[in-house]
Amino acid sequence: MSELLERYGASLMNAFGPPKLALVRGEGAHVWDDQGREYVDFLGGIAVNTLGHAHPALVEALSTQVRTLGHVSNFFTSPQQVALAERLVALMTPADVEARVFFSNSGAEANEAALKLTRLTGRSHVVAMQDAFHGRTMGSLALTSKAAYREPFEPLPGHVTWVPFGDVEALAAAVTDETAAVVIEPLQGEAGVNEAPAAYLAAAREVTERHGALLWFDEVQSGMGRTGTWLASQASGVVPDLVTLAKGLGGGMPIGATLGLGRAATLFEPGNHGTTFGGNPLSCATALAVLDTIERDGLLARAVEVGERLRSGLAEDPRVTDVRGLGVLVGLTLAEEKASAVVAAAQEAGWIINATGPDRVRLAPPLVVTDDDVAGFLAAWPGLLDAAGLAGGVGSP
């Protein structure tokens, strides 16, 4: 064990388990640990590092901003905060729909703000999806379905009903005239990259409108171009009342955003919610650089291209039984429950990937990942499955 990992264990709370690596430097899709070993990062800080590591646009934006104005508190505003709100509204909401933004520091906080906002409808019942993950603050955790995450902290706030993801009949049966909101991840990341059926989001819109409930899309992981569109839900044409963003928005700087559309845009009044750091000039300047770079470099189309190559290449191995996802958010199912062994074999070989279940693997590389990195990973993939002991590889009967 490296000295840094030993010091970590002696000085930080054990909330995450032992770190897999102590990383000290990054460039593009590559990172280096404290022993000088290089890895290709196909997880991107769990879909955060949209532009990879040390991208010149982010370095310039952050360094320029910190030399100019670093923090102002929410008694004041800054040009970067207003510009970012305007850009998000323009990119992610229809032109004929009024929209407003609340900035925070993370996806959990963006969801926490959205949950509080739903209470201002005068209702408290929320319908959420099985296998959903919305964060680990008390409010966002109340919407997260995994019992192992929730139960140590119960009772949690609110009246929540979970329904099977993609089941229109179950959703229609759960939503009533007392329902404040339905919250859906259009592409469930934590659950293993599960895409909502094509008609499901439209059905959810119809059900919520019928009962006067808000429709809330959690795009914390699937947003910011990762799926090849600014939001995963945009391809459906469905316009929600709430959208939550974070992860890729700041390209590594902490920022979350809650977008309210239509009546949800004006539910918050002064004093209803707050944040010390949310929307500060540093995070907003970095997020603007992320948006500029995605547009300038055509990274939405690049996400589609790379994602198709990854899914097609990974599916060629018969030990992969299913490949899912959009753009560079890729989920796959293995023929055996050896996802952790595959992740360990990948790290040993210099690739960083992630297991989301006993047989499920998730990839979320930066949008700037190179063709050589993609080709290298696909070439290595069968050997990683061999090393993890999945049957059917080289030398198997």
Short mmCIF file of C-alpha atoms in Angstrom, two decimals:
data_model
loop_
_atom_site.label_atom_id
_atom_site.label_comp_id
_atom_site.label_asym_id
_atom_site.label_seq_id
_atom_site.Cartn_x
_atom_site.Cartn_y
_atom_site.Cartn_z
CA MET A 1 0.00 0.00 0.00
CA SER A 2 1.25 3.46 -0.83
CA GLU A 3 2.08 5.92 1.92
CA LEU A 4 -0.78 8.17 0.77
CA LEU A 5 -3.35 5.38 1.08
CA GLU A 6 -2.08 4.56 4.56
CA ARG A 7 -2.43 8.20 5.59
CA TYR A 8 -5.94 8.25 4.09
CA GLY A 9 -6.98 5.31 6.23
CA ALA A 10 -5.63 6.98 9.35
CA SER A 11 -7.16 10.40 8.78
CA LEU A 12 -10.42 10.16 6.79
CA MET A 13 -13.78 8.67 7.79
CA ASN A 14 -14.42 5.28 6.27
CA ALA A 15 -17.50 6.38 4.32
CA PHE A 16 -16.38 4.98 0.98
CA GLY A 17 -14.16 2.04 1.91
CA PRO A 18 -10.47 2.06 1.04
CA PRO A 19 -9.66 4.07 -2.11
CA LYS A 20 -8.68 1.89 -5.05
CA LEU A 21 -5.86 4.25 -6.03
CA ALA A 22 -4.20 7.47 -4.96
CA LEU A 23 -4.29 9.57 -8.13
CA VAL A 24 -2.00 12.54 -8.41
CA ARG A 25 -2.20 13.77 -12.02
CA GLY A 26 -4.42 13.62 -15.08
CA GLU A 27 -4.31 14.60 -18.74
CA GLY A 28 -7.18 13.96 -21.14
CA ALA A 29 -8.56 10.50 -20.42
CA HIS A 30 -5.35 9.40 -18.67
CA VAL A 31 -4.45 9.56 -14.97
CA TRP A 32 -1.36 8.64 -12.94
CA ASP A 33 -1.17 7.26 -9.41
CA ASP A 34 1.29 8.15 -6.68
CA GLN A 35 3.52 5.28 -7.78
CA GLY A 36 3.83 6.76 -11.26
CA ARG A 37 1.61 4.19 -12.95
CA GLU A 38 -0.64 5.33 -15.81
CA TYR A 39 -4.31 4.38 -16.28
CA VAL A 40 -6.92 5.18 -18.92
CA ASP A 41 -9.97 6.60 -17.19
CA PHE A 42 -13.11 5.04 -18.67
CA LEU A 43 -15.19 6.13 -15.68
CA GLY A 44 -14.53 9.87 -15.82
CA GLY A 45 -14.97 10.47 -12.11
CA ILE A 46 -18.39 8.77 -12.46
CA ALA A 47 -19.51 10.82 -15.46
CA VAL A 48 -18.07 14.06 -14.09
CA ASN A 49 -14.96 14.71 -16.17
CA THR A 50 -16.74 15.68 -19.38
CA LEU A 51 -13.58 17.15 -20.88
CA GLY A 52 -11.18 14.76 -19.20
CA HIS A 53 -8.39 15.94 -16.96
CA ALA A 54 -6.52 19.26 -17.17
CA HIS A 55 -8.35 20.38 -20.31
CA PRO A 56 -6.86 23.71 -21.44
CA ALA A 57 -10.28 25.37 -21.61
CA LEU A 58 -11.00 24.50 -17.97
CA VAL A 59 -7.53 25.50 -16.83
CA GLU A 60 -7.90 28.87 -18.56
CA ALA A 61 -11.43 29.51 -17.31
CA LEU A 62 -10.65 28.61 -13.72
CA SER A 63 -7.32 30.39 -13.50
CA THR A 64 -8.70 33.53 -15.12
CA GLN A 65 -11.74 33.57 -12.85
CA VAL A 66 -9.85 32.96 -9.62
CA ARG A 67 -7.61 35.90 -10.48
CA THR A 68 -10.69 38.03 -11.02
CA LEU A 69 -13.49 37.12 -8.60
CA GLY A 70 -13.70 33.92 -6.60
CA HIS A 71 -16.77 34.10 -4.35
CA VAL A 72 -19.47 36.64 -3.67
CA SER A 73 -22.13 34.83 -1.49
CA ASN A 74 -25.78 34.73 -2.46
CA PHE A 75 -26.32 38.31 -1.32
CA PHE A 76 -24.84 39.20 -4.69
CA THR A 77 -24.52 37.79 -8.18
CA SER A 78 -21.85 37.70 -10.89
CA PRO A 79 -21.79 37.82 -14.70
CA GLN A 80 -20.79 34.14 -14.80
CA GLN A 81 -23.79 33.04 -12.71
CA VAL A 82 -26.30 34.90 -14.84
CA ALA A 83 -24.65 33.81 -18.11
CA LEU A 84 -24.67 30.15 -17.08
CA ALA A 85 -28.33 30.26 -16.05
CA GLU A 86 -29.22 31.86 -19.38
CA ARG A 87 -27.23 29.25 -21.31
CA LEU A 88 -28.82 26.32 -19.49
CA VAL A 89 -32.30 27.68 -20.03
CA ALA A 90 -31.60 28.30 -23.72
CA LEU A 91 -30.04 24.88 -24.33
CA MET A 92 -32.32 22.70 -22.26
CA THR A 93 -35.79 24.19 -22.23
CA PRO A 94 -38.22 25.13 -25.03
CA ALA A 95 -38.11 28.78 -26.06
CA ASP A 96 -41.81 29.27 -25.32
CA VAL A 97 -41.61 27.93 -21.75
CA GLU A 98 -40.62 30.14 -18.84
CA ALA A 99 -37.69 28.62 -16.94
CA ARG A 100 -35.46 29.55 -13.99
CA VAL A 101 -32.36 28.00 -12.39
CA PHE A 102 -31.26 27.38 -8.81
CA PHE A 103 -27.54 26.60 -8.47
CA SER A 104 -26.08 24.33 -5.78
CA ASN A 105 -22.94 22.22 -5.35
CA SER A 106 -23.80 18.65 -6.33
CA GLY A 107 -26.43 16.33 -7.74
CA ALA A 108 -27.77 15.44 -4.31
CA GLU A 109 -28.20 19.12 -3.52
CA ALA A 110 -29.87 19.76 -6.87
CA ASN A 111 -32.34 16.99 -6.06
CA GLU A 112 -32.75 18.23 -2.49
CA ALA A 113 -33.72 21.64 -3.86
CA ALA A 114 -36.15 20.07 -6.31
CA LEU A 115 -37.74 17.97 -3.58
CA LYS A 116 -38.24 21.02 -1.37
CA LEU A 117 -39.69 22.87 -4.33
CA THR A 118 -42.28 20.12 -4.90
CA ARG A 119 -43.57 20.72 -1.34
CA LEU A 120 -44.55 24.22 -2.36
CA THR A 121 -47.32 22.71 -4.47
CA GLY A 122 -49.06 21.99 -1.18
CA ARG A 123 -48.61 18.26 -1.67
CA SER A 124 -45.97 15.88 -0.26
CA HIS A 125 -46.46 12.53 -2.04
CA VAL A 126 -43.72 11.66 -4.56
CA VAL A 127 -43.62 8.71 -6.93
CA ALA A 128 -40.12 7.44 -7.64
CA MET A 129 -38.70 4.53 -9.61
CA GLN A 130 -37.36 1.22 -8.37
CA ASP A 131 -33.55 1.06 -8.76
CA ALA A 132 -33.46 4.87 -8.68
CA PHE A 133 -30.51 6.72 -7.21
CA HIS A 134 -30.95 10.42 -6.43
CA GLY A 135 -28.24 11.05 -3.83
CA ARG A 136 -27.43 10.56 -0.17
CA THR A 137 -28.64 13.68 1.62
CA MET A 138 -31.71 12.95 3.73
CA GLY A 139 -34.20 14.27 1.18
CA SER A 140 -32.59 12.81 -1.93
CA LEU A 141 -31.99 9.56 -0.05
CA ALA A 142 -35.72 9.37 0.65
CA LEU A 143 -36.22 9.02 -3.12
CA THR A 144 -33.43 6.47 -3.61
CA SER A 145 -34.80 2.96 -3.77
CA LYS A 146 -31.87 0.85 -2.57
CA ALA A 147 -32.74 -0.35 0.92
CA ALA A 148 -29.10 -0.71 1.98
CA TYR A 149 -28.59 3.01 1.42
CA ARG A 150 -31.84 4.12 3.09
CA GLU A 151 -32.53 1.84 6.01
CA PRO A 152 -29.67 2.90 8.36
CA PHE A 153 -31.05 6.45 8.26
CA GLU A 154 -34.80 5.91 8.46
CA PRO A 155 -37.17 7.51 9.12
CA LEU A 156 -36.58 9.64 6.05
CA PRO A 157 -38.71 12.63 5.05
CA GLY A 158 -41.77 12.35 2.92
CA HIS A 159 -44.32 9.96 1.55
CA VAL A 160 -42.69 8.10 -1.34
CA THR A 161 -44.12 5.35 -3.53
CA TRP A 162 -41.74 3.33 -5.72
CA VAL A 163 -42.94 1.79 -8.95
CA PRO A 164 -41.13 -0.46 -11.46
CA PHE A 165 -39.04 1.59 -13.91
CA GLY A 166 -40.79 1.70 -17.28
CA ASP A 167 -44.12 0.22 -16.13
CA VAL A 168 -46.80 2.66 -17.31
CA GLU A 169 -49.68 0.86 -15.59
CA ALA A 170 -47.92 0.85 -12.24
CA LEU A 171 -47.10 4.53 -12.60
CA ALA A 172 -50.67 5.43 -13.50
CA ALA A 173 -51.94 3.50 -10.49
CA ALA A 174 -49.51 5.19 -8.09
CA VAL A 175 -50.10 8.83 -9.07
CA THR A 176 -53.12 10.52 -7.48
CA ASP A 177 -54.47 14.01 -7.04
CA GLU A 178 -52.35 14.15 -3.86
CA THR A 179 -49.08 13.50 -5.71
CA ALA A 180 -46.66 16.41 -5.75
CA ALA A 181 -44.24 14.97 -8.32
CA VAL A 182 -43.02 11.97 -10.26
CA VAL A 183 -39.22 11.74 -10.40
CA ILE A 184 -37.53 9.74 -13.14
CA GLU A 185 -33.96 9.24 -14.29
CA PRO A 186 -34.42 8.97 -18.07
CA LEU A 187 -31.28 6.81 -18.00
CA GLN A 188 -30.65 5.13 -14.64
CA GLY A 189 -26.89 5.24 -14.12
CA GLU A 190 -26.34 3.74 -10.68
CA ALA A 191 -28.64 0.82 -11.52
CA GLY A 192 -26.42 -0.18 -14.45
CA VAL A 193 -27.40 2.25 -17.23
CA ASN A 194 -31.07 1.39 -17.77
CA GLU A 195 -32.85 3.40 -20.44
CA ALA A 196 -36.54 4.25 -20.03
CA PRO A 197 -38.71 2.69 -22.77
CA ALA A 198 -39.42 5.13 -25.60
CA ALA A 199 -43.02 5.85 -24.67
CA TYR A 200 -42.52 5.88 -20.91
CA LEU A 201 -41.55 9.52 -20.49
CA ALA A 202 -44.51 10.62 -22.62
CA ALA A 203 -46.83 8.45 -20.55
CA ALA A 204 -45.40 9.96 -17.37
CA ARG A 205 -46.10 13.43 -18.77
CA GLU A 206 -49.70 12.51 -19.49
CA VAL A 207 -50.24 10.93 -16.05
CA THR A 208 -48.74 13.87 -14.15
CA GLU A 209 -50.74 16.41 -16.14
CA ARG A 210 -53.92 14.49 -15.49
CA HIS A 211 -53.37 14.71 -11.73
CA GLY A 212 -51.74 18.13 -11.52
CA ALA A 213 -48.40 16.69 -10.38
CA LEU A 214 -44.95 17.89 -11.40
CA LEU A 215 -42.80 15.77 -13.72
CA TRP A 216 -39.17 15.83 -12.62
CA PHE A 217 -36.31 14.41 -14.67
CA ASP A 218 -33.11 13.68 -12.76
CA GLU A 219 -30.39 14.13 -15.37
CA VAL A 220 -27.54 14.46 -12.88
CA GLN A 221 -25.62 11.63 -14.52
CA SER A 222 -27.18 11.52 -17.98
CA GLY A 223 -27.10 15.24 -18.72
CA MET A 224 -24.52 17.63 -20.15
CA GLY A 225 -24.04 15.88 -23.48
CA ARG A 226 -22.98 12.53 -22.13
CA THR A 227 -25.70 10.75 -24.07
CA GLY A 228 -25.14 12.71 -27.29
CA THR A 229 -27.81 15.31 -26.51
CA TRP A 230 -27.74 17.93 -23.76
CA LEU A 231 -30.31 15.87 -21.84
CA ALA A 232 -31.07 12.20 -22.30
CA SER A 233 -34.77 13.08 -22.21
CA GLN A 234 -34.58 15.54 -25.10
CA ALA A 235 -34.84 12.78 -27.69
CA SER A 236 -38.31 11.96 -26.34
CA GLY A 237 -39.60 15.48 -26.92
CA VAL A 238 -41.18 15.42 -23.45
CA VAL A 239 -40.98 18.70 -21.55
CA PRO A 240 -40.80 18.18 -17.77
CA ASP A 241 -41.47 20.66 -14.98
CA LEU A 242 -38.13 20.08 -13.24
CA VAL A 243 -34.68 19.02 -14.41
CA THR A 244 -31.76 18.40 -12.09
CA LEU A 245 -28.13 18.54 -13.28
CA ALA A 246 -24.65 18.20 -11.79
CA LYS A 247 -21.72 15.81 -12.48
CA GLY A 248 -20.58 16.79 -16.00
CA LEU A 249 -21.82 20.38 -15.68
CA GLY A 250 -18.64 21.67 -14.06
CA GLY A 251 -16.24 19.24 -15.72
CA GLY A 252 -14.74 18.54 -12.29
CA MET A 253 -15.68 21.68 -10.39
CA PRO A 254 -18.55 21.14 -7.92
CA ILE A 255 -21.82 22.55 -9.20
CA GLY A 256 -25.43 21.41 -9.37
CA ALA A 257 -28.44 23.01 -11.01
CA THR A 258 -32.20 22.70 -10.56
CA LEU A 259 -34.17 23.95 -13.54
CA GLY A 260 -37.81 24.81 -13.00
CA LEU A 261 -40.06 25.12 -16.04
CA GLY A 262 -43.50 26.68 -16.26
CA ARG A 263 -45.20 26.96 -12.86
CA ALA A 264 -42.20 25.26 -11.20
CA ALA A 265 -39.98 28.17 -12.26
CA THR A 266 -41.51 30.52 -9.73
CA LEU A 267 -42.44 28.30 -6.76
CA PHE A 268 -39.37 29.27 -4.72
CA GLU A 269 -39.67 32.58 -2.93
CA PRO A 270 -36.98 34.43 -0.94
CA GLY A 271 -35.99 32.41 2.12
CA ASN A 272 -37.34 29.08 0.88
CA HIS A 273 -33.90 27.62 0.14
CA GLY A 274 -30.24 28.57 0.18
CA THR A 275 -26.62 27.61 -0.42
CA THR A 276 -23.34 29.25 0.41
CA PHE A 277 -21.25 28.18 -2.56
CA GLY A 278 -23.88 27.35 -5.17
CA GLY A 279 -23.42 29.34 -8.36
CA ASN A 280 -20.17 30.93 -7.33
CA PRO A 281 -18.11 32.53 -10.12
CA LEU A 282 -15.47 29.78 -10.20
CA SER A 283 -17.90 26.92 -10.78
CA CYS A 284 -20.03 28.92 -13.19
CA ALA A 285 -17.02 30.05 -15.25
CA THR A 286 -15.86 26.45 -15.50
CA ALA A 287 -19.33 25.24 -16.49
CA LEU A 288 -19.49 27.89 -19.21
CA ALA A 289 -16.14 26.61 -20.52
CA VAL A 290 -17.56 23.07 -20.58
CA LEU A 291 -20.56 24.22 -22.61
CA ASP A 292 -18.41 26.28 -24.98
CA THR A 293 -16.02 23.40 -25.59
CA ILE A 294 -18.76 20.84 -26.18
CA GLU A 295 -20.30 23.13 -28.78
CA ARG A 296 -17.04 24.26 -30.39
CA ASP A 297 -15.53 20.78 -30.66
CA GLY A 298 -18.70 18.94 -31.70
CA LEU A 299 -18.58 16.68 -28.64
CA LEU A 300 -22.27 15.76 -28.75
CA ALA A 301 -21.71 13.99 -32.04
CA ARG A 302 -18.44 12.62 -30.70
CA ALA A 303 -20.29 11.07 -27.73
CA VAL A 304 -22.64 9.28 -30.10
CA GLU A 305 -19.79 8.02 -32.27
CA VAL A 306 -17.66 6.75 -29.39
CA GLY A 307 -20.63 5.19 -27.62
CA GLU A 308 -21.63 3.24 -30.69
CA ARG A 309 -18.09 1.94 -31.11
CA LEU A 310 -17.91 0.87 -27.49
CA ARG A 311 -21.28 -0.87 -27.41
CA SER A 312 -20.66 -2.63 -30.70
CA GLY A 313 -17.18 -3.77 -29.73
CA LEU A 314 -18.10 -4.92 -26.23
CA ALA A 315 -21.07 -6.91 -27.51
CA GLU A 316 -18.82 -9.02 -29.75
CA ASP A 317 -17.67 -11.08 -26.79
CA PRO A 318 -20.28 -13.78 -26.04
CA ARG A 319 -19.57 -13.39 -22.33
CA VAL A 320 -21.38 -10.04 -22.56
CA THR A 321 -25.11 -10.78 -22.63
CA ASP A 322 -26.44 -7.22 -22.91
CA VAL A 323 -25.07 -3.79 -23.76
CA ARG A 324 -27.10 -0.67 -23.00
CA GLY A 325 -26.94 3.09 -22.80
CA LEU A 326 -26.67 6.20 -24.92
CA GLY A 327 -23.57 8.08 -26.01
CA VAL A 328 -20.69 7.60 -23.64
CA LEU A 329 -22.78 6.26 -20.78
CA VAL A 330 -22.50 2.53 -21.36
CA GLY A 331 -23.82 -0.36 -19.29
CA LEU A 332 -23.27 -4.02 -19.91
CA THR A 333 -24.29 -7.30 -18.33
CA LEU A 334 -21.87 -10.19 -17.97
CA ALA A 335 -22.79 -13.85 -18.34
CA GLU A 336 -21.50 -14.45 -14.80
CA GLU A 337 -21.61 -12.44 -11.58
CA LYS A 338 -17.98 -11.40 -11.83
CA ALA A 339 -18.25 -7.67 -12.41
CA SER A 340 -15.99 -6.83 -9.45
CA ALA A 341 -13.35 -9.26 -10.73
CA VAL A 342 -13.51 -7.66 -14.18
CA VAL A 343 -13.09 -4.19 -12.66
CA ALA A 344 -10.09 -5.44 -10.65
CA ALA A 345 -8.57 -7.08 -13.73
CA ALA A 346 -9.09 -3.88 -15.70
CA GLN A 347 -7.36 -1.77 -13.07
CA GLU A 348 -4.47 -4.21 -12.95
CA ALA A 349 -4.18 -3.80 -16.72
CA GLY A 350 -4.36 -0.01 -16.56
CA TRP A 351 -8.06 0.67 -17.25
CA ILE A 352 -10.48 2.33 -14.81
CA ILE A 353 -14.08 1.08 -15.07
CA ASN A 354 -16.88 0.48 -12.55
CA ALA A 355 -19.19 -2.32 -11.35
CA THR A 356 -22.80 -1.35 -10.58
CA GLY A 357 -23.96 -4.85 -9.62
CA PRO A 358 -22.73 -8.42 -9.39
CA ASP A 359 -22.93 -8.86 -13.16
CA ARG A 360 -23.10 -5.23 -14.32
CA VAL A 361 -20.34 -2.91 -15.50
CA ARG A 362 -20.57 0.82 -16.25
CA LEU A 363 -18.37 2.94 -18.52
CA ALA A 364 -18.49 6.74 -18.58
CA PRO A 365 -15.33 7.96 -20.32
CA PRO A 366 -14.71 11.65 -21.00
CA LEU A 367 -16.23 12.97 -24.22
CA VAL A 368 -12.66 13.70 -25.34
CA VAL A 369 -11.49 10.08 -25.10
CA THR A 370 -9.33 9.33 -28.14
CA ASP A 371 -9.86 6.75 -30.86
CA ASP A 372 -6.64 5.04 -29.77
CA ASP A 373 -7.92 4.73 -26.20
CA VAL A 374 -11.21 3.24 -27.39
CA ALA A 375 -9.45 0.82 -29.71
CA GLY A 376 -7.03 -0.13 -26.95
CA PHE A 377 -9.80 -0.84 -24.48
CA LEU A 378 -11.77 -2.97 -26.93
CA ALA A 379 -8.63 -4.92 -27.79
CA ALA A 380 -7.95 -5.51 -24.10
CA TRP A 381 -11.54 -6.43 -23.21
CA PRO A 382 -11.47 -10.19 -23.92
CA GLY A 383 -8.26 -10.51 -21.92
CA LEU A 384 -9.86 -8.68 -18.98
CA LEU A 385 -12.74 -11.16 -18.99
CA ASP A 386 -10.22 -14.01 -19.15
CA ALA A 387 -8.29 -12.57 -16.22
CA ALA A 388 -11.52 -12.28 -14.22
CA GLY A 389 -12.22 -15.95 -14.81
CA LEU A 390 -15.29 -15.69 -17.02
CA ALA A 391 -15.83 -18.95 -18.82
CA GLY A 392 -15.62 -19.07 -22.59
CA GLY A 393 -12.36 -17.19 -22.95
CA VAL A 394 -9.02 -18.26 -24.30
CA GLY A 395 -8.28 -21.86 -23.28
CA SER A 396 -11.84 -22.60 -22.13
CA PRO A 397 -13.45 -25.79 -23.39
#
